[in-house]
mmCIF file of C-alpha atoms in Angstrom:
data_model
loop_
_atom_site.group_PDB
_atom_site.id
_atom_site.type_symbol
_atom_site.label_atom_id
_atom_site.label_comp_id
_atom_site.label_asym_id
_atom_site.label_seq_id
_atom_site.Cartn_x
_atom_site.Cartn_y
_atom_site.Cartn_z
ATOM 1 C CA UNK A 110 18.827 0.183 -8.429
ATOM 2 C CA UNK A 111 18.112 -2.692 -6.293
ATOM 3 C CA UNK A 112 14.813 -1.154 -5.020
ATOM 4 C CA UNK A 113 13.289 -0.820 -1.819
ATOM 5 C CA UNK A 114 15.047 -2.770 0.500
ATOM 6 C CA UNK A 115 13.835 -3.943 4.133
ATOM 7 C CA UNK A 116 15.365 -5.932 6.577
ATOM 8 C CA UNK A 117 14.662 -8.699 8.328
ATOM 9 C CA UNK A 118 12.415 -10.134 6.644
ATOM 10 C CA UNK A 119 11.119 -11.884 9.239
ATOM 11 C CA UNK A 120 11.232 -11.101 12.892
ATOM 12 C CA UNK A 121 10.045 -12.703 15.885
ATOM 13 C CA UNK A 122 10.285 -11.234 19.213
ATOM 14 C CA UNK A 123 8.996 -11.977 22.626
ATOM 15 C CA UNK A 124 6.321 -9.022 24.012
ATOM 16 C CA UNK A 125 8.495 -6.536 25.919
ATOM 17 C CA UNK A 126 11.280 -6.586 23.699
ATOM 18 C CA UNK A 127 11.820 -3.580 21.746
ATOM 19 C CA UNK A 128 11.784 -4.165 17.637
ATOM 20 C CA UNK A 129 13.887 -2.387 14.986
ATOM 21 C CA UNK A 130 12.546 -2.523 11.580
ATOM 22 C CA UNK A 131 15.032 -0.922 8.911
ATOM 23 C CA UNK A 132 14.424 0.686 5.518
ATOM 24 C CA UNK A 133 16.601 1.849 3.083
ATOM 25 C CA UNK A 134 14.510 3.939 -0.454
ATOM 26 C CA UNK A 135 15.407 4.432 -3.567
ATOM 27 C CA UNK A 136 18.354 6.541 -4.484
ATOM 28 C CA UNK A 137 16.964 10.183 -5.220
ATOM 29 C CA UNK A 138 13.213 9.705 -3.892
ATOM 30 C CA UNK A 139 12.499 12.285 -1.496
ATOM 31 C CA UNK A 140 8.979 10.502 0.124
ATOM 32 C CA UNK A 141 9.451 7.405 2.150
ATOM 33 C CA UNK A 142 6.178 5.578 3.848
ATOM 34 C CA UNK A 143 5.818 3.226 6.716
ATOM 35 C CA UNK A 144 2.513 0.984 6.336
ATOM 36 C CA UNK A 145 1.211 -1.732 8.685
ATOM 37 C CA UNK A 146 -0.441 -4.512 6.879
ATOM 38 C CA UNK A 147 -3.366 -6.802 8.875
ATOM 39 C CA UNK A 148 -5.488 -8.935 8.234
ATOM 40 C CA UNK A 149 -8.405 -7.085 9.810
ATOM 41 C CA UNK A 150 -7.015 -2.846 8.910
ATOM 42 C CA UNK A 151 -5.366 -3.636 5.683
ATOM 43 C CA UNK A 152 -2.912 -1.555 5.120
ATOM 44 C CA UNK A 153 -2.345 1.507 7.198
ATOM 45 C CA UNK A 154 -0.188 4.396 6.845
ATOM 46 C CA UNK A 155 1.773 4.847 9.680
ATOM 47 C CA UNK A 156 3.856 7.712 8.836
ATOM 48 C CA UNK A 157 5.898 9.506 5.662
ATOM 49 C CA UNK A 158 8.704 11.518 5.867
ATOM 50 C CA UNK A 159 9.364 14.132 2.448
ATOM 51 C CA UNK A 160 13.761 14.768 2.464
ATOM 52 C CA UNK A 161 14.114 12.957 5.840
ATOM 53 C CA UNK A 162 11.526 15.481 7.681
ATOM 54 C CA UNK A 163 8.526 13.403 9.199
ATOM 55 C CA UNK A 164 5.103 15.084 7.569
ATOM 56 C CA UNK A 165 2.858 13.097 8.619
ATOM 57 C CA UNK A 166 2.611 10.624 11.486
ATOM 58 C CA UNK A 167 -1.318 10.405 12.913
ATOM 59 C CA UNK A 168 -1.019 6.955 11.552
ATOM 60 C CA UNK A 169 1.366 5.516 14.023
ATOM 61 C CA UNK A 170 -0.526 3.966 16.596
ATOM 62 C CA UNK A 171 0.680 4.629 20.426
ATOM 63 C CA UNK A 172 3.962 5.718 21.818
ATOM 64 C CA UNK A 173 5.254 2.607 21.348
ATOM 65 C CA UNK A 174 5.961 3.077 17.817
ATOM 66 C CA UNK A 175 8.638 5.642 17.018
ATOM 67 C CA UNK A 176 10.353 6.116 13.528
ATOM 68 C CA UNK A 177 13.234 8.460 12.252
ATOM 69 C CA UNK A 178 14.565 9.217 8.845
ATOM 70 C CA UNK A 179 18.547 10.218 9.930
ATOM 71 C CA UNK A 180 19.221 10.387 6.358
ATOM 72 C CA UNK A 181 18.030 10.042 2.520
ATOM 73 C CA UNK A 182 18.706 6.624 2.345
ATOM 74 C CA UNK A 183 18.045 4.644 6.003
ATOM 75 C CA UNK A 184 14.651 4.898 7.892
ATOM 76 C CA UNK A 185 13.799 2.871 10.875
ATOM 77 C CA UNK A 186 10.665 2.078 12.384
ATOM 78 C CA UNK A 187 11.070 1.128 16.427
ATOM 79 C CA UNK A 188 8.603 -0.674 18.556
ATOM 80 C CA UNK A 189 9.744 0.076 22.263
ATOM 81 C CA UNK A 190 8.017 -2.200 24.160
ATOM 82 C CA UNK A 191 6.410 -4.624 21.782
ATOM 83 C CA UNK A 192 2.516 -6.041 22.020
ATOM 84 C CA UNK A 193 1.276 -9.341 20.347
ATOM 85 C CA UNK A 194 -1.062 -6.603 18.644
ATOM 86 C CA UNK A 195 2.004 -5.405 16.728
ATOM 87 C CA UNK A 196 2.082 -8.470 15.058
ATOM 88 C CA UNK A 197 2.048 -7.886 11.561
ATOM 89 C CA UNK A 198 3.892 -7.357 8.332
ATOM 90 C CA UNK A 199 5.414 -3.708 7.893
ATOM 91 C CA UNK A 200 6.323 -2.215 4.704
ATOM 92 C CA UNK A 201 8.292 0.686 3.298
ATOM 93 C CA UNK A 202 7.602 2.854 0.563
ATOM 94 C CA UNK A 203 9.769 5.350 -1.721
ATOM 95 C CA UNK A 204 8.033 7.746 -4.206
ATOM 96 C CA UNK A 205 9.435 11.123 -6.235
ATOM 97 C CA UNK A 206 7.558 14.041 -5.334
ATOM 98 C CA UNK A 207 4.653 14.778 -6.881
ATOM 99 C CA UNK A 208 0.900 13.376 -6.733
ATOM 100 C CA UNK A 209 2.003 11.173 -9.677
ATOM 101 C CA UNK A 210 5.566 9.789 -8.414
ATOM 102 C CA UNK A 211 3.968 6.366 -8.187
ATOM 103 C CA UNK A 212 5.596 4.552 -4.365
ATOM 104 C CA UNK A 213 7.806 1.624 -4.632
ATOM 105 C CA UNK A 214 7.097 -0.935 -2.020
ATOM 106 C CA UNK A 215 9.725 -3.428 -0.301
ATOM 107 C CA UNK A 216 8.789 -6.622 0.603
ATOM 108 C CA UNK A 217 7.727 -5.940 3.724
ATOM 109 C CA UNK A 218 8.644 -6.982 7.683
ATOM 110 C CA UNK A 219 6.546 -9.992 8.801
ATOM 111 C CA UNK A 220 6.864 -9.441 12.492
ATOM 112 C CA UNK A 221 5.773 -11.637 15.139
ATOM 113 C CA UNK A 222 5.187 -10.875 18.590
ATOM 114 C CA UNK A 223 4.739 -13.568 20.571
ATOM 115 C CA UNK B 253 -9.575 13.834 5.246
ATOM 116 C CA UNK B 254 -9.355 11.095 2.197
ATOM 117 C CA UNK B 255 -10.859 7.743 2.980
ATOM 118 C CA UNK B 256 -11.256 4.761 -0.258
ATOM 119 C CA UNK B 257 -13.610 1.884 -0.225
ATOM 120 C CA UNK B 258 -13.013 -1.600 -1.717
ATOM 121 C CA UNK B 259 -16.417 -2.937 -1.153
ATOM 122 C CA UNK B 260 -15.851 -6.439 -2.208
ATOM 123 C CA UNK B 261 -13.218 -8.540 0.173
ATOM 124 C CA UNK B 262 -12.868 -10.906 -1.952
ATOM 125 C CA UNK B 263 -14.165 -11.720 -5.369
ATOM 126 C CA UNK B 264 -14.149 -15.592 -6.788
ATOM 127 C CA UNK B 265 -14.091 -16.076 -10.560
ATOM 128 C CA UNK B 266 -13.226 -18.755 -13.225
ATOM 129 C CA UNK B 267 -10.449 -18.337 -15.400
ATOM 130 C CA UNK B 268 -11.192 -16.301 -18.803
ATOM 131 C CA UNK B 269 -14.406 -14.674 -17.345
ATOM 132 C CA UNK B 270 -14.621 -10.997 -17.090
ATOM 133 C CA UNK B 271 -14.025 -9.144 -13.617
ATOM 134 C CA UNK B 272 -14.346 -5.820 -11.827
ATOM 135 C CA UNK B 273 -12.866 -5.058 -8.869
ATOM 136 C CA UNK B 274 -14.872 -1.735 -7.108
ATOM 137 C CA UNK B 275 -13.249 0.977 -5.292
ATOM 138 C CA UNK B 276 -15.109 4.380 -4.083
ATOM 139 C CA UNK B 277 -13.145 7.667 -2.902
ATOM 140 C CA UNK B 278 -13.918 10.219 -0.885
ATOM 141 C CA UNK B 279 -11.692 13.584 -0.408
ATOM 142 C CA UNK B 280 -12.120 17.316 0.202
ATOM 143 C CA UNK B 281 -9.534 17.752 -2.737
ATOM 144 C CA UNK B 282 -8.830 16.673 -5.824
ATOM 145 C CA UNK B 283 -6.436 13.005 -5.716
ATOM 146 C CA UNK B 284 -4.672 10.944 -8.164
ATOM 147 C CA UNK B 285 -5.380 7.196 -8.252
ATOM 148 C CA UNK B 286 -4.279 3.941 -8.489
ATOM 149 C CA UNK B 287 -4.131 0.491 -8.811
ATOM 150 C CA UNK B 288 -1.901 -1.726 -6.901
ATOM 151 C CA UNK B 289 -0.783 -5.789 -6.629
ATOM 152 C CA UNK B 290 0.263 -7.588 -3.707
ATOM 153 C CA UNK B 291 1.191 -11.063 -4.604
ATOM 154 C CA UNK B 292 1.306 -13.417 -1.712
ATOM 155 C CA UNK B 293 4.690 -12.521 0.472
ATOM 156 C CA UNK B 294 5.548 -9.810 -1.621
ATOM 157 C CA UNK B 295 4.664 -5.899 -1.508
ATOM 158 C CA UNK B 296 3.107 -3.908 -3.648
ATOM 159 C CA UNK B 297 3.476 -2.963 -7.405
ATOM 160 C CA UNK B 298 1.456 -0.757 -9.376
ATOM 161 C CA UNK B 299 -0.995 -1.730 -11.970
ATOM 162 C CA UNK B 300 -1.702 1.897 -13.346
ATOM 163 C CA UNK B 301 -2.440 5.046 -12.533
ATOM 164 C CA UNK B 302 -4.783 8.194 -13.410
ATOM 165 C CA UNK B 303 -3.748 11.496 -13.214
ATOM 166 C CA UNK B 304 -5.599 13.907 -15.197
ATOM 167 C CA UNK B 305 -6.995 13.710 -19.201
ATOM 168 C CA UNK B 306 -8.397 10.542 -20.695
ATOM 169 C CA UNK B 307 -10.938 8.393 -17.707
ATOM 170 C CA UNK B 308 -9.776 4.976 -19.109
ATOM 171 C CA UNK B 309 -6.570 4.036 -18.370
ATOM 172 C CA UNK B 310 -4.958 0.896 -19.550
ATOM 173 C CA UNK B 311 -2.297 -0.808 -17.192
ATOM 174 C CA UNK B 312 -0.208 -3.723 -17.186
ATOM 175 C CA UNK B 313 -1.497 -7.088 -17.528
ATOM 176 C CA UNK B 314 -4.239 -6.397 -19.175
ATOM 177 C CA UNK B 315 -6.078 -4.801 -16.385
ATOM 178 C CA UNK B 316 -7.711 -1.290 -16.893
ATOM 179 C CA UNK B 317 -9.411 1.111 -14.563
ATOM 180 C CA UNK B 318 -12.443 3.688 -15.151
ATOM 181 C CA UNK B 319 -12.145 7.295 -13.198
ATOM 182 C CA UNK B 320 -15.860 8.460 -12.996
ATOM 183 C CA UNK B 321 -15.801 12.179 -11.225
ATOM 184 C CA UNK B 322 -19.498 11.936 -10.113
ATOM 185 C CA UNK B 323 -19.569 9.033 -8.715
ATOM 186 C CA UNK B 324 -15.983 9.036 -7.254
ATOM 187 C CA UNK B 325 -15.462 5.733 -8.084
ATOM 188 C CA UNK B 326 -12.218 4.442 -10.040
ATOM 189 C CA UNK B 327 -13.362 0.951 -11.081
ATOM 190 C CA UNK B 328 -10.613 -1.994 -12.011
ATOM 191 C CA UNK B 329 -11.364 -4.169 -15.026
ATOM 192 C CA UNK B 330 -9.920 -6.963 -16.944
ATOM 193 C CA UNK B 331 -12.065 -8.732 -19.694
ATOM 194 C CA UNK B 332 -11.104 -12.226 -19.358
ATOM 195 C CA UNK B 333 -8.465 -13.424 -16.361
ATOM 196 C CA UNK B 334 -5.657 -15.812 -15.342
ATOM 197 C CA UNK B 335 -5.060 -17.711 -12.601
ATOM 198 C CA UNK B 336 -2.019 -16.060 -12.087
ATOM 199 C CA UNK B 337 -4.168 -13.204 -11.802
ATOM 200 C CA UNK B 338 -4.721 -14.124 -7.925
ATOM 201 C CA UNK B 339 -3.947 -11.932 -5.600
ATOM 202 C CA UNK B 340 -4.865 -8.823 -3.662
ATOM 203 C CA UNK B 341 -5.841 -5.626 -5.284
ATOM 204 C CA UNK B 342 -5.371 -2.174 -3.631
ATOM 205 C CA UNK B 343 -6.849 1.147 -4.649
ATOM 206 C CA UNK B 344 -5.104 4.097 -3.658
ATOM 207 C CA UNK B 345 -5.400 7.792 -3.589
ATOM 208 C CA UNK B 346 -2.852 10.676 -3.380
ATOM 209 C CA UNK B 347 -4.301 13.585 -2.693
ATOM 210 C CA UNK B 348 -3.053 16.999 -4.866
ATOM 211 C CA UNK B 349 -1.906 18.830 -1.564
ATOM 212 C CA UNK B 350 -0.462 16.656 0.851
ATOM 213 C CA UNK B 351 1.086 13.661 -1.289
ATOM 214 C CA UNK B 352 -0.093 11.308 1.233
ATOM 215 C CA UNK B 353 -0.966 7.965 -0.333
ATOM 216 C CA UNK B 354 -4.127 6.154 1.334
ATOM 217 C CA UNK B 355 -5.229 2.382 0.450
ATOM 218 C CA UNK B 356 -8.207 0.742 0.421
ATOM 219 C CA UNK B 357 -8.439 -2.364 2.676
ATOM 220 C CA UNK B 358 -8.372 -4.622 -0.277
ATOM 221 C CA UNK B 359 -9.766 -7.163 -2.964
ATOM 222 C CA UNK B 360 -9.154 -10.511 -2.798
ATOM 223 C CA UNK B 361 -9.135 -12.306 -6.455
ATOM 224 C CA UNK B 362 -9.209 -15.859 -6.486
ATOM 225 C CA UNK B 363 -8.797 -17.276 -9.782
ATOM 226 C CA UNK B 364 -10.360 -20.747 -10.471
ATOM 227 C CA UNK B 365 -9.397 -23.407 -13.077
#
């Protein structure tokens, strides 16, 4: 398995625009994540979804942020309109079930809101 | 709620000197735990993990972490470091009944020559 795969990589957007951040998990893991990394928070949990059904999202910040799970193996994360405060790098996570299912991170979003 | 503490931001040491890395926890329930790497412009990978039996658990790279109950702290450990040892270190939790997995804010290890 090629892992936990994001895409871009890199995005930078002007403030307004609205931002699509894609994931695609592990074959077979049920638990996907969506973290926000800054300097300042660390890493926060935005959301998780357990077999494509969101669980928890108190971590996602303002009703700007939006994120759906259509299927087991594609996530996205949407920023609708975008703030210079989203700036930031944005990872995805895939885990088994079960407390010990340890999560398998991409390598992250670095988005840029200018 | 679950919350962990990394009370050291960053941590400077010379190469082949001990270290420990600090993380606290606090949770209404019982968690699992764990160690993670970020190298710079990657994610994460884990280091180890506890889950129940044994409190010292070994991971890779020659790291190991301490699970102390009473003092809900799940120290990180590694007798005598490399420079390729820089990075940032994450604690994590997972608690039993929600399978929610909640960092720390992170430890900064700076290897020096």
């Amino acid at each position: 398995d090629a892992g936990v795969i994001q895409s871009p990589r890199h995005e930078v957007t002007e403030m307004g625009q609205e931002v699509t951040l894609r994931c695609k998990p592990i074959s077979g893991h049920d638990y996907l994540f969506w973290y926000r990394q800054t300097m300042m928070r660390g890493l926060e949990l935005l959301i998780y979804f357990n077999n494509n059904v969101p669980i928890d999202d108190s971590g996602m910040p303002e009703d700007r942020f939006s994120a759906k799970m259509p299927n087991a193996s594609f996530s996205t994360l949407k920023i609708q309109p975008s703030e210079p405060r989203d700036s930031a790098v944005y990872f995805c996570a895939s885990s088994l079930p079960g407390g010990g299912g340890k999560a398998f991170f991409g390598q992250g979003t670095r988005l840029t809101v200018v | 709620a679950q919350s962990v503490t990394q009370l050291d931001s960053q941590v400077p040491v010379f190469e082949e000197a001990p270290v420990e890395l600090r993380c606290n926890y606090s949770s209404s329930v019982s968690v699992y735990l764990f160690w993670y790497v970020q190298y710079p412009n990657q994610g994460l990978q884990l280091l180890l993990k506890y889950l129940s039996g044994s409190t010292l658990v070994k991971g890779i790279n020659g790291f190991e972490a301490e699970f102390n109950k009473s003092q809900t702290s799940f120290h990180l450990r590694k007798p005598s470091v490399h420079i390729s040892d820089t990075a940032e270190y994450f604690c994590a939790v997972r608690p039993y009944n929600t399978d929610k997995l909640i960092f720390g804010t992170g430890t900064r290890l700076q290897v020096f020559p």
